[in-house]
Amino acid sequence: RVVLRKQENYRLRRRQNNVGGQLPQEHLRLVYVLFDITSRRRSSLVRFSHYLLRISHPSVRLRRVVLLVSWPVEGQKMGLPALEFSDCYLDSPLFRERLKSHELELDKTNKFIKELIKDGKALIQALKSLSSAKRKFADSLNDFKFQCIGDAETDDEICIAKSLQEFAAVLQNLEDERTRMIENASDVLIMPLERFRKEQISAAKEAKKKYDKETEKYCAVLEKHLSLSAKKKESHLHEADNQVDHVRQHFYEVSLEYVFKVQEVQERKMFDFVEPLLAFLQGLFTYYHHGYELAKDFNHFKTDLTISIQNTRNRFESTRSEVESLMRKMKENPHEHKSVSQHTMEGYLFVLEKRSFVSTWVKYYCTYHREPKKFTMVLFDPKSGGKTGEEESFILKSCTRRKTESIEKRFCFDVEAVDRPGMITMQALSEEDRRLWMEAMDGREPVYNLNKDNQAEGMAQLDVTGFNVMKKFIYAVETRGIDEQGLYRIVGVSSKVQKLLSLAMDPKTCADVELDNPEWEIKTITSAIKHYLRMLPAPLMTYQYQRSFIKAAKMDNPEARVTEIHALVHRLPEKNRQMLELLMKHLANVASHHQFNLMTIANLGVVFGPTLLRPQEETVAAIMELKFQNIVVEILIEHHEKIFRDVPNSSGSSTNMQLNLSRRRSTQNKAPSCSERPLTLFHTPTHSQKGEKRNTLIFLADVLVKDCAEIKTNVEQLRKILFL
């Protein structure tokens, strides 16, 4: 500002006097500036200085200038002034001011370090609390176990079930690294800062106290010495001079040491103070890097888990719709959808119990088996917390309906037991319930199963017409809309589907059906395929082998699943197997275009599992098996070439059956059926099984004899078929 102001004044005088000249030489001293390389204003200062040099010395080539005089630039931060040792001898007010600025900086640093140590300890404690909370959270995850509905889990459910343990392991691993960081934080951060504050700043404070004390002492001695009278003896004055010189010299030494210590602390804080912070941050970075590496290692499981969750969600949507449908049917007509039970009749009955002074009606859950005429009662009342009493059984002798006028209660009947005297009066829940109990126990035709298991055959059959219709539908789908999104998932209009099926299945109109007509949308054709398969009298994979396919899907070994399903497919009737092969080849072709139609093998399994393996009885337990039905269809699609092209190896099948043989013998006290046992068994006893060798050989011989008899029967049947 000074230079510019003087420059303007000089130019004004020059215009007024109309004389030439240059800026005075003394103004050039303001131009020589130290250009700090780290300064943000270096470029502007350089340009400004070059401009001044240009107007002052036009003939001089621009060059880098050196420091002669410097002035503060607005916005530029000024540091602490240097403390010269020579100023300790002068002890000027300026020196004291400079020393005071250093002391204030040390006080501020000391206060800042105290706050930093306090905040650091709070941070470490917070990290410990966070680590403890996360470990507790991880322990909760690790302790929880999923319980599935049913006796087995799918691969996706197994992956999801162990995900909580995987999450807990990741969190525990992460917290182990955090614990190491916390344990080192005190040694790395807190202790070095405490040591710097106590050893360096405290030493500077002690030196200040000593310096202040020596200053007071020196000033007091000097004032006392100067107050001495000149009339004193020469020896006394000489002694006083020596004493003052000694005190002054000591004061100078203390001053020099204090200045040295102050400047030492100011310089040491640049590394002794910052280095612990850097080490602490490095520990944090190590922890974060460990988390990054842990996340990379976890990425594979995360991808598998995401796929499993999506597959499970898809299966859930299908299962939920089936359960809702069953629930609506049960609401409309509960008797027609009773589950198949091993008991002839079962349900709640109130039994009249006569006691000494009063008779009471007690609620029992009763079951009745017609063959041994065994009647069983279990005391149970849901209102009392669901406690179950002891079981009572007796052999039924007779059952008689109670006349209405003979008892005040409604819906009553009397039961007579073989092994106990008297009549037992029971009350049913309704007139219809009493009728069912009476029919079950009085020798009339019982109602074992009110479900319509043997449904009337519809118009769909596995005949020439059915095969032609399926081939025609499949060809239309593969040529017209195999890339259409949501293929087989999007449902067509029901009326159009029924119309298409009726026209295609009718011999008179089947030739007139043109599937290239825009009237028949792809979703209508795909819905017709699914509806045709549902209209079959029995599912394509038959009721007989439905449970066998489900058991195969529940095997732990994926290769064993494929082998067992391969063998089961070749046990199906010929037409069923041919239709299944036709359908699986088509679905494999659909799955190969999943980038466009978004129908993966898993999605197709969700769509066709309930259709191809529908259970004979519609229950919630059967619906819970849908996930395994889907797995069976997925295996058929993925391995359709091997399953339908190759004949299954009997030894491979027998090996799988042999692995489960001991388990079946422990759960069933009967020989396995023809569909469950192999043609050949190989059994090599281990050292611990040598004692059972004889029993095993006898059992195997019995199995082989029965197998040979069945093979002979099958050969005779095959010979008759070939003859026909």
XYZ file of C-alpha atoms in Angstrom:
724
model
C 0.000 0.000 0.000
C 2.832 2.365 0.913
C 4.606 1.715 -2.363
C 1.461 2.239 -4.432
C 0.578 5.405 -2.548
C 4.048 6.856 -3.046
C 4.023 5.754 -6.664
C 0.767 7.622 -7.291
C 2.114 10.722 -5.548
C 5.298 10.545 -7.604
C 3.341 10.192 -10.858
C 1.161 13.156 -9.850
C 4.201 15.340 -9.142
C 5.772 14.154 -12.381
C 2.724 15.199 -14.390
C 2.599 18.504 -12.592
C 6.307 19.247 -13.068
C 6.513 17.482 -16.436
C 9.874 16.072 -15.540
C 11.254 12.548 -15.952
C 12.693 10.392 -13.256
C 12.448 7.167 -11.381
C 11.173 5.968 -8.063
C 13.524 6.955 -5.226
C 16.138 4.389 -4.316
C 14.967 3.983 -0.726
C 11.572 2.750 -1.963
C 13.241 -0.205 -3.638
C 13.994 -1.727 -0.264
C 10.302 -2.484 0.116
C 10.457 -4.535 -3.061
C 12.981 -7.081 -1.844
C 10.734 -9.767 -0.445
C 11.251 -13.337 0.684
C 9.160 -15.488 -1.671
C 8.050 -18.378 0.464
C 7.564 -21.378 -1.799
C 4.737 -22.667 0.408
C 2.905 -19.335 0.404
C -0.418 -19.267 -1.384
C 0.257 -15.716 -2.550
C 3.658 -16.430 -4.075
C 2.542 -15.907 -7.666
C 0.767 -12.633 -6.867
C 3.756 -11.367 -4.862
C 6.106 -12.265 -7.697
C 3.989 -10.417 -10.221
C 3.668 -7.429 -7.930
C 7.423 -7.306 -7.237
C 8.258 -7.713 -10.914
C 5.919 -4.844 -11.684
C 7.673 -2.614 -9.143
C 11.092 -3.625 -10.449
C 9.929 -2.835 -13.959
C 8.801 0.676 -13.116
C 11.881 1.299 -10.975
C 14.632 -0.210 -13.119
C 13.394 -0.727 -16.679
C 16.855 -1.519 -17.933
C 17.576 -4.207 -15.367
C 16.685 -7.815 -16.285
C 14.181 -9.395 -13.918
C 15.792 -11.705 -11.428
C 14.990 -13.493 -8.181
C 15.292 -11.060 -5.271
C 16.633 -11.836 -1.819
C 15.489 -10.936 1.633
C 16.469 -7.511 2.905
C 13.223 -6.243 4.323
C 9.918 -8.111 4.706
C 6.485 -6.892 5.658
C 3.353 -8.768 6.680
C 0.864 -9.494 3.956
C -2.826 -9.283 4.818
C -4.156 -12.782 5.534
C -0.649 -14.268 5.937
C -0.103 -16.118 9.229
C 2.790 -14.860 11.389
C 4.781 -17.351 13.506
C 6.486 -16.948 16.851
C 9.504 -14.634 16.865
C 12.891 -16.204 17.370
C 14.518 -15.818 20.794
C 18.110 -14.697 20.435
C 20.579 -15.640 23.152
C 22.137 -12.191 22.933
C 18.807 -10.709 24.026
C 19.134 -12.583 27.299
C 21.935 -10.179 28.268
C 19.977 -7.105 27.229
C 16.734 -8.294 28.816
C 14.857 -5.666 26.854
C 11.056 -5.170 26.959
C 10.866 -6.511 23.390
C 12.672 -9.648 24.515
C 10.250 -10.048 27.389
C 7.306 -9.645 25.013
C 8.716 -12.283 22.692
C 9.360 -14.597 25.604
C 5.838 -14.025 26.846
C 4.402 -15.012 23.455
C 6.323 -18.289 23.648
C 5.041 -18.887 27.166
C 1.453 -18.287 26.066
C 1.938 -20.724 23.200
C 3.263 -23.351 25.633
C 0.278 -22.803 27.944
C -2.094 -23.157 25.016
C -0.297 -26.318 23.881
C -0.404 -27.745 27.390
C -4.135 -27.054 27.691
C -4.762 -28.517 24.244
C -2.829 -31.705 25.088
C -4.834 -32.098 28.307
C -8.098 -31.815 26.377
C -6.755 -34.132 23.691
C -5.771 -36.774 26.261
C -9.196 -36.470 27.871
C -10.951 -36.806 24.514
C -8.627 -39.658 23.549
C -9.490 -41.590 26.701
C -13.183 -40.951 26.064
C -12.717 -42.170 22.485
C -10.978 -45.341 23.650
C -13.719 -45.972 26.199
C -16.364 -45.404 23.529
C -14.548 -47.835 21.229
C -14.507 -50.391 24.037
C -18.239 -49.899 24.616
C -18.908 -50.168 20.890
C -16.806 -53.313 20.666
C -18.609 -54.832 23.641
C -22.018 -54.015 22.122
C -21.040 -55.470 18.748
C -19.691 -58.629 20.395
C -22.949 -59.012 22.293
C -24.839 -58.496 19.045
C -22.637 -61.112 17.346
C -23.230 -63.570 20.201
C -26.983 -63.104 19.821
C -26.706 -63.837 16.103
C -24.558 -66.887 16.733
C -26.924 -68.338 19.344
C -30.046 -68.114 17.200
C -30.910 -71.155 15.091
C -33.518 -71.236 12.334
C -36.122 -73.983 12.567
C -37.639 -74.964 9.245
C -41.087 -76.428 8.661
C -40.680 -80.066 7.709
C -38.036 -82.713 8.204
C -35.390 -81.346 5.812
C -34.005 -78.088 4.436
C -33.152 -76.973 0.930
C -29.659 -75.807 0.008
C -30.932 -72.224 0.000
C -32.428 -72.641 3.470
C -29.186 -74.189 4.738
C -27.267 -71.212 3.339
C -29.687 -68.769 4.958
C -29.678 -70.681 8.259
C -25.900 -70.515 8.582
C -25.809 -66.859 7.495
C -26.317 -65.650 11.073
C -23.279 -67.623 12.200
C -21.309 -66.201 9.260
C -22.389 -62.675 10.213
C -21.369 -63.328 13.798
C -17.967 -64.667 12.704
C -17.328 -61.571 10.569
C -18.291 -59.243 13.414
C -16.172 -61.189 15.908
C -13.183 -61.115 13.548
C -13.632 -57.391 13.050
C -13.893 -56.790 16.777
C -10.742 -58.836 17.425
C -8.844 -56.392 15.235
C -10.534 -53.457 16.962
C -9.518 -54.891 20.342
C -5.896 -55.020 19.217
C -6.167 -51.414 18.076
C -7.701 -50.355 21.417
C -5.016 -52.185 23.394
C -2.303 -50.357 21.448
C -4.084 -46.983 21.535
C -3.049 -46.227 25.114
C 0.606 -47.038 24.434
C 0.600 -45.305 21.067
C -1.445 -42.172 21.807
C -2.118 -41.461 25.477
C 1.221 -42.331 27.058
C 3.431 -40.404 24.557
C 1.252 -37.301 24.926
C 1.339 -37.591 28.712
C 5.087 -38.082 28.613
C 5.587 -35.059 26.349
C 3.430 -32.879 28.572
C 5.071 -34.000 31.803
C 8.673 -34.193 30.630
C 8.847 -31.269 28.211
C 6.152 -28.728 28.990
C 6.408 -29.300 32.741
C 10.191 -28.878 32.492
C 9.663 -25.595 30.650
C 7.308 -24.459 33.412
C 9.859 -25.345 36.070
C 12.482 -23.422 34.123
C 10.094 -20.430 33.994
C 9.615 -20.542 37.758
C 13.355 -20.607 38.225
C 13.779 -17.794 35.696
C 11.162 -15.624 37.422
C 12.765 -16.295 40.801
C 16.215 -15.379 39.521
C 14.783 -12.260 37.880
C 13.321 -11.056 41.186
C 16.530 -11.886 42.998
C 18.688 -10.122 40.427
C 16.482 -7.026 40.406
C 16.465 -6.882 44.214
C 20.248 -7.276 44.463
C 20.777 -4.698 41.733
C 18.501 -2.125 43.420
C 20.172 -2.726 46.750
C 23.589 -2.433 45.185
C 22.751 0.799 43.429
C 21.469 2.285 46.649
C 24.883 1.955 48.335
C 26.572 5.194 49.215
C 29.804 6.127 47.533
C 31.244 6.917 50.969
C 31.445 3.263 51.817
C 34.793 1.668 52.116
C 36.477 0.582 48.963
C 36.695 -3.031 50.117
C 32.989 -3.088 50.937
C 32.090 -1.636 47.552
C 34.382 -4.064 45.792
C 32.754 -6.973 47.615
C 29.294 -5.673 46.651
C 30.362 -5.377 43.032
C 31.579 -8.956 43.036
C 28.318 -10.136 44.553
C 26.262 -8.307 41.924
C 28.439 -9.705 39.164
C 27.944 -13.202 40.521
C 24.139 -12.808 40.721
C 24.049 -11.228 37.248
C 26.092 -14.047 35.786
C 23.799 -16.635 37.363
C 20.761 -14.760 36.074
C 22.193 -14.793 32.571
C 22.840 -18.545 32.783
C 19.285 -19.222 33.961
C 17.939 -16.944 31.235
C 19.957 -18.726 28.574
C 18.830 -22.141 29.812
C 15.208 -21.001 29.929
C 15.314 -19.614 26.398
C 16.990 -22.785 25.209
C 14.348 -24.942 26.898
C 11.452 -22.881 25.533
C 12.726 -23.081 21.989
C 13.515 -26.769 22.409
C 9.956 -27.526 23.499
C 8.574 -25.452 20.639
C 10.612 -27.457 18.168
C 10.075 -30.862 19.806
C 6.308 -30.554 19.704
C 6.508 -30.695 15.914
C 7.413 -34.392 16.099
C 6.925 -35.551 19.708
C 3.357 -34.263 19.647
C 2.327 -35.151 16.087
C 4.001 -38.564 15.870
C 1.637 -40.273 18.402
C -1.355 -38.925 16.493
C 0.069 -40.339 13.274
C 0.640 -43.724 14.936
C -2.927 -43.744 16.265
C -4.327 -42.933 12.839
C -2.163 -45.669 11.351
C -3.790 -48.098 13.775
C -7.196 -46.892 12.634
C -6.179 -47.321 9.006
C -4.961 -50.849 9.750
C -8.331 -51.644 11.336
C -10.223 -50.223 8.367
C -7.981 -52.079 5.913
C -8.619 -55.299 7.817
C -12.330 -54.620 7.463
C -11.861 -54.052 3.737
C -10.018 -57.359 3.329
C -12.659 -59.084 5.435
C -15.381 -57.632 3.210
C -13.594 -58.938 0.102
C -13.372 -62.428 1.600
C -17.037 -62.247 2.614
C -18.133 -61.185 -0.865
C -18.439 -64.773 -2.176
C -20.749 -65.840 0.631
C -22.698 -62.600 0.263
C -23.344 -63.361 -3.408
C -24.497 -66.914 -2.648
C -26.676 -65.664 0.194
C -28.290 -63.031 -2.030
C -29.188 -65.696 -4.593
C -30.530 -68.008 -1.868
C -32.654 -65.224 -0.397
C -34.092 -64.412 -3.808
C -34.856 -68.073 -4.511
C -36.478 -68.473 -1.101
C -38.558 -65.342 -1.660
C -39.755 -66.702 -4.997
C -40.684 -70.024 -3.402
C -42.426 -68.184 -0.585
C -44.694 -66.332 -3.000
C -45.722 -69.623 -4.592
C -46.165 -71.371 -1.232
C -48.137 -68.468 0.193
C -50.638 -68.529 -2.657
C -51.094 -72.295 -2.225
C -51.639 -71.971 1.533
C -54.143 -69.164 1.025
C -56.007 -71.279 -1.516
C -56.118 -74.210 0.907
C -57.297 -71.912 3.700
C -60.174 -70.636 1.563
C -61.183 -74.207 0.699
C -61.119 -75.157 4.366
C -63.342 -72.175 5.192
C -65.853 -73.126 2.515
C -66.075 -76.840 3.305
C -63.831 -78.086 6.137
C -65.163 -81.676 6.053
C -64.156 -82.238 2.454
C -60.564 -81.248 3.157
C -59.835 -83.221 6.274
C -56.341 -84.632 6.326
C -55.792 -88.327 5.852
C -55.212 -89.833 9.295
C -54.218 -93.213 10.605
C -57.260 -93.043 12.886
C -60.745 -93.963 11.685
C -62.180 -91.043 13.634
C -60.725 -88.451 15.959
C -61.749 -85.213 17.619
C -62.923 -83.621 20.855
C -65.677 -85.217 22.950
C -67.134 -84.319 26.344
C -67.354 -87.334 28.665
C -69.830 -87.484 31.553
C -67.947 -88.392 34.728
C -70.081 -89.348 37.721
C -68.596 -88.516 41.097
C -69.890 -88.858 44.648
C -72.326 -85.959 44.717
C -72.170 -84.368 41.309
C -71.640 -85.254 37.650
C -69.365 -83.177 35.419
C -68.583 -83.059 31.723
C -64.842 -83.326 31.023
C -63.265 -82.507 27.674
C -61.151 -85.252 26.055
C -59.395 -85.631 22.728
C -60.516 -89.039 21.457
C -59.327 -91.343 18.676
C -60.851 -94.553 17.365
C -59.279 -97.385 15.345
C -61.880 -99.589 13.710
C -59.751 -102.695 13.110
C -58.873 -103.414 16.757
C -61.896 -101.350 17.919
C -59.558 -99.406 20.157
C -60.904 -96.194 21.671
C -58.373 -93.789 23.222
C -59.040 -90.697 25.353
C -56.523 -88.004 26.346
C -57.489 -85.302 28.847
C -56.725 -81.951 27.246
C -58.187 -78.468 27.642
C -56.649 -75.601 25.628
C -57.987 -73.039 28.131
C -55.884 -74.467 30.965
C -52.606 -73.811 29.186
C -52.637 -76.874 26.962
C -51.571 -79.392 29.598
C -51.974 -82.996 28.491
C -53.260 -85.645 30.872
C -52.745 -89.392 30.924
C -53.990 -91.531 28.066
C -56.887 -93.951 28.657
C -57.734 -96.770 26.231
C -60.366 -99.473 26.018
C -61.800 -101.904 23.460
C -65.165 -100.824 22.116
C -68.076 -103.253 22.525
C -71.017 -101.195 21.284
C -72.149 -97.670 20.576
C -75.725 -96.411 20.920
C -77.206 -93.025 20.156
C -78.743 -91.422 23.216
C -82.388 -90.495 22.948
C -83.107 -86.807 23.139
C -85.667 -87.142 25.951
C -83.334 -89.294 28.069
C -80.761 -86.568 28.731
C -80.717 -82.817 28.953
C -77.634 -82.419 26.765
C -77.703 -82.542 22.975
C -75.598 -84.640 20.590
C -75.009 -87.455 23.111
C -74.326 -91.165 22.630
C -73.405 -94.073 24.885
C -70.311 -96.245 24.500
C -69.882 -99.667 26.110
C -66.402 -101.055 26.719
C -65.316 -104.673 26.850
C -62.989 -104.371 29.829
C -64.927 -101.920 32.030
C -68.473 -102.040 33.436
C -71.272 -99.624 32.684
C -71.978 -97.214 29.874
C -69.885 -94.169 29.069
C -71.929 -91.166 27.979
C -70.251 -88.833 25.520
C -71.280 -85.588 23.887
C -70.202 -84.625 20.364
C -69.675 -81.066 19.197
C -72.569 -81.073 16.719
C -75.176 -83.296 15.137
C -72.937 -83.861 12.129
C -70.012 -84.702 14.407
C -72.146 -87.246 16.292
C -73.222 -88.815 13.004
C -69.596 -89.270 11.968
C -68.689 -90.857 15.308
C -71.684 -93.171 15.105
C -70.836 -94.245 11.556
C -67.258 -94.941 12.560
C -68.132 -97.071 15.604
C -71.401 -98.915 14.876
C -70.109 -101.084 12.027
C -71.519 -99.071 9.215
C -69.415 -98.005 6.273
C -66.830 -95.667 7.763
C -65.573 -92.500 6.170
C -61.823 -92.840 6.263
C -60.997 -90.076 3.898
C -63.432 -87.458 2.780
C -61.020 -86.003 0.249
C -61.693 -86.546 -3.420
C -58.490 -88.353 -4.048
C -59.685 -90.327 -7.002
C -61.007 -87.494 -9.077
C -62.937 -88.088 -12.193
C -60.692 -88.089 -15.152
C -60.837 -84.889 -17.138
C -60.475 -84.490 -20.796
C -56.645 -84.364 -20.568
C -54.977 -87.721 -21.143
C -51.481 -88.959 -21.979
C -52.581 -90.163 -25.392
C -51.728 -89.258 -28.968
C -53.920 -86.162 -28.812
C -52.257 -84.983 -25.622
C -48.752 -85.433 -27.040
C -49.693 -83.643 -30.258
C -51.211 -80.730 -28.351
C -48.154 -80.389 -26.103
C -45.752 -80.507 -29.056
C -47.837 -77.917 -30.877
C -47.942 -75.598 -27.869
C -44.205 -75.977 -27.181
C -43.321 -75.282 -30.820
C -45.433 -72.108 -30.741
C -43.750 -70.894 -27.551
C -40.217 -71.565 -28.813
C -40.797 -69.925 -32.198
C -42.920 -66.965 -31.167
C -42.049 -65.859 -27.660
C -39.214 -67.712 -25.975
C -37.580 -64.352 -25.152
C -40.735 -62.842 -23.659
C -40.193 -61.657 -20.089
C -41.942 -63.624 -17.364
C -42.561 -66.631 -19.586
C -44.730 -69.183 -17.714
C -44.865 -66.838 -14.713
C -47.363 -64.406 -16.228
C -50.812 -66.024 -16.299
C -53.175 -65.719 -19.248
C -56.890 -64.929 -19.162
C -58.732 -67.978 -17.808
C -61.541 -67.895 -20.377
C -59.084 -67.770 -23.280
C -57.042 -70.621 -21.794
C -60.134 -72.807 -21.433
C -61.210 -71.976 -24.979
C -57.787 -72.809 -26.435
C -57.614 -76.133 -24.593
C -61.123 -77.154 -25.563
C -60.423 -76.399 -29.232
C -57.001 -78.075 -29.212
C -58.187 -81.232 -27.411
C -61.287 -81.702 -29.565
C -60.467 -83.960 -32.569
C -62.990 -82.035 -34.683
C -61.443 -78.600 -34.133
C -57.786 -79.324 -33.295
C -56.715 -78.955 -36.926
C -58.323 -75.510 -37.147
C -56.339 -74.052 -34.242
C -53.680 -71.702 -35.623
C -51.316 -70.701 -32.838
C -49.695 -68.094 -35.105
C -52.918 -66.114 -34.841
C -52.408 -62.956 -32.697
C -55.571 -63.971 -30.856
C -53.533 -66.569 -28.945
C -51.027 -64.656 -26.821
C -47.903 -66.366 -25.544
C -49.147 -66.150 -21.956
C -52.363 -67.895 -23.065
C -50.380 -70.757 -24.640
C -48.067 -71.173 -21.633
C -51.036 -71.140 -19.267
C -52.684 -73.807 -21.446
C -49.579 -76.015 -21.075
C -49.686 -75.702 -17.290
C -53.454 -76.231 -17.198
C -53.182 -79.371 -19.335
C -50.642 -80.854 -16.914
C -52.908 -80.018 -13.960
C -55.924 -81.609 -15.708
C -54.252 -85.023 -15.911
C -55.914 -87.670 -13.704
C -52.649 -87.999 -11.775
C -49.557 -85.791 -11.739
C -47.030 -86.425 -14.457
C -44.566 -87.855 -11.923
C -47.342 -89.980 -10.317
C -48.594 -90.200 -6.743
C -46.692 -93.470 -6.328
C -43.245 -91.892 -6.616
C -44.107 -88.455 -5.237
C -42.640 -89.185 -1.797
C -39.610 -90.896 -3.356
C -38.787 -87.810 -5.410
C -39.129 -85.630 -2.302
C -36.798 -87.929 -0.335
C -34.265 -87.755 -3.151
C -34.344 -83.944 -3.055
C -33.651 -84.021 0.695
C -30.368 -85.924 0.306
C -27.301 -84.040 1.527
C -25.067 -85.018 -1.391
C -26.005 -83.205 -4.657
C -24.615 -86.054 -6.766
C -26.715 -88.554 -4.854
C -29.796 -86.442 -5.549
C -29.176 -86.547 -9.296
C -28.475 -90.289 -9.249
C -31.605 -91.124 -7.276
C -33.860 -88.873 -9.355
C -32.324 -90.418 -12.492
C -33.328 -93.862 -11.275
C -36.821 -92.739 -10.246
C -37.520 -91.136 -13.624
C -36.859 -94.443 -15.375
C -39.331 -96.163 -13.040
C -42.141 -93.915 -14.285
C -44.644 -95.278 -16.811
C -43.413 -94.951 -20.378
C -45.877 -92.266 -21.433
C -45.245 -90.228 -18.309
C -41.501 -90.387 -18.895
C -41.856 -89.408 -22.563
C -44.064 -86.430 -21.725
C -41.686 -85.429 -18.925
C -38.717 -85.617 -21.308
C -40.557 -83.460 -23.851
C -41.358 -80.868 -21.195
C -37.869 -80.809 -19.615
C -36.125 -80.276 -22.967
C -38.439 -77.360 -23.605
C -37.862 -75.843 -20.145
C -34.089 -76.210 -20.561
C -34.397 -74.268 -23.815
C -36.426 -71.597 -22.001
C -33.826 -71.373 -19.226
C -31.031 -70.923 -21.787
C -32.695 -67.617 -22.786
C -32.967 -66.335 -19.212
C -31.018 -63.165 -20.075
C -34.078 -62.057 -22.028
C -37.080 -63.827 -20.474
C -35.712 -63.621 -16.880
C -36.799 -67.221 -16.262
C -33.906 -69.069 -14.665
C -33.930 -72.743 -13.743
C -34.911 -71.807 -10.188
C -37.839 -69.701 -11.426
C -39.073 -72.524 -13.661
C -38.815 -74.914 -10.715
C -41.089 -72.632 -8.695
C -43.639 -72.584 -11.535
C -43.713 -76.304 -12.428
C -42.871 -77.981 -9.101
C -46.438 -77.911 -7.676
C -47.858 -79.042 -11.037
C -45.609 -82.022 -11.770
C -45.445 -83.274 -8.163
C -48.779 -82.236 -6.712
C -49.556 -84.211 -3.548
C -52.451 -86.606 -3.240
C -53.635 -84.793 -0.136
C -53.805 -81.010 0.089
C -52.431 -80.013 3.508
C -50.172 -77.335 4.949
C -47.448 -79.949 5.498
C -47.668 -80.900 1.829
C -47.416 -77.248 0.826
C -44.287 -76.911 2.952
C -42.746 -79.614 0.750
C -43.116 -77.389 -2.325
C -39.524 -76.210 -1.991
C -38.286 -79.776 -2.481
C -40.639 -80.266 -5.416
C -39.019 -77.210 -6.965
C -35.564 -78.721 -6.404
C -36.617 -81.914 -8.195
C -37.751 -79.911 -11.226
C -34.527 -77.863 -11.162
C -32.464 -81.070 -11.240
C -34.564 -82.472 -14.096
C -34.051 -79.300 -16.148
C -30.341 -78.945 -15.429
C -29.476 -82.625 -16.037
C -32.190 -83.508 -18.560
C -29.735 -84.886 -21.138
C -28.153 -87.331 -18.716
C -31.412 -88.310 -17.006
C -33.450 -89.031 -20.132
C -30.692 -90.199 -22.482
C -28.726 -92.576 -20.252
C -30.058 -95.667 -18.543
C -29.432 -95.438 -14.779
C -26.658 -97.543 -13.310
C -28.128 -100.124 -10.959
C -24.952 -100.247 -8.859
C -25.020 -96.504 -8.318
C -28.631 -96.675 -7.221
C -27.935 -99.599 -4.928
C -25.063 -97.718 -3.356
C -27.333 -94.789 -2.527
C -29.948 -97.147 -1.134
C -27.330 -98.997 0.890
C -26.221 -95.736 2.529
C -29.758 -95.233 3.825
C -30.451 -98.925 4.575
C -29.398 -98.851 8.212
C -31.472 -95.747 8.839
C -34.584 -97.363 7.316
C -34.093 -100.521 9.363
C -33.908 -98.438 12.547
C -37.129 -96.567 11.763
C -39.148 -99.387 10.149
C -39.456 -102.915 11.457
C -40.183 -104.377 8.045
C -38.310 -105.228 4.870
C -38.096 -102.426 2.322
C -40.619 -102.397 -0.506
C -39.720 -103.084 -4.118
C -39.552 -99.386 -4.960
C -37.238 -98.663 -2.028
C -34.641 -101.435 -2.186
C -31.963 -102.156 -4.802
C -31.552 -105.214 -6.961
C -28.037 -105.814 -5.630
C -26.489 -104.935 -2.287
C -22.777 -104.762 -1.567
C -21.899 -104.713 2.083
C -18.327 -104.660 3.333
C -18.326 -104.827 7.135
C -15.818 -102.780 9.044
C -13.866 -104.020 12.045
C -16.637 -102.924 14.408
C -19.272 -104.747 12.335
C -17.693 -108.219 12.185
C -19.945 -109.433 14.989
C -23.020 -108.642 12.893
C -21.739 -110.270 9.698
C -23.906 -113.374 9.959
C -27.134 -111.414 10.578
C -26.315 -109.063 7.722
C -25.735 -111.916 5.270
C -29.020 -113.540 6.258
C -30.852 -110.252 5.739
C -29.187 -109.673 2.367
C -29.999 -113.195 1.220
C -33.645 -112.663 2.124
C -33.672 -109.397 0.178
C -32.073 -111.048 -2.861
C -34.615 -113.881 -2.857
C -37.510 -111.443 -2.804
C -35.876 -109.347 -5.515
C -35.435 -112.386 -7.745
C -39.103 -113.266 -7.334
C -40.132 -109.756 -8.266
C -37.761 -109.732 -11.250
C -39.287 -112.978 -12.469
C -42.779 -111.490 -12.191
C -41.701 -108.365 -14.049
C -40.113 -110.450 -16.822
C -43.329 -112.410 -17.256
C -45.354 -109.222 -17.488
C -42.890 -107.768 -19.986
C -43.096 -110.927 -22.100
C -46.895 -110.677 -22.232
C -46.691 -107.021 -23.231
C -44.213 -107.795 -26.016
C -46.422 -110.641 -27.227
C -49.434 -108.353 -27.396
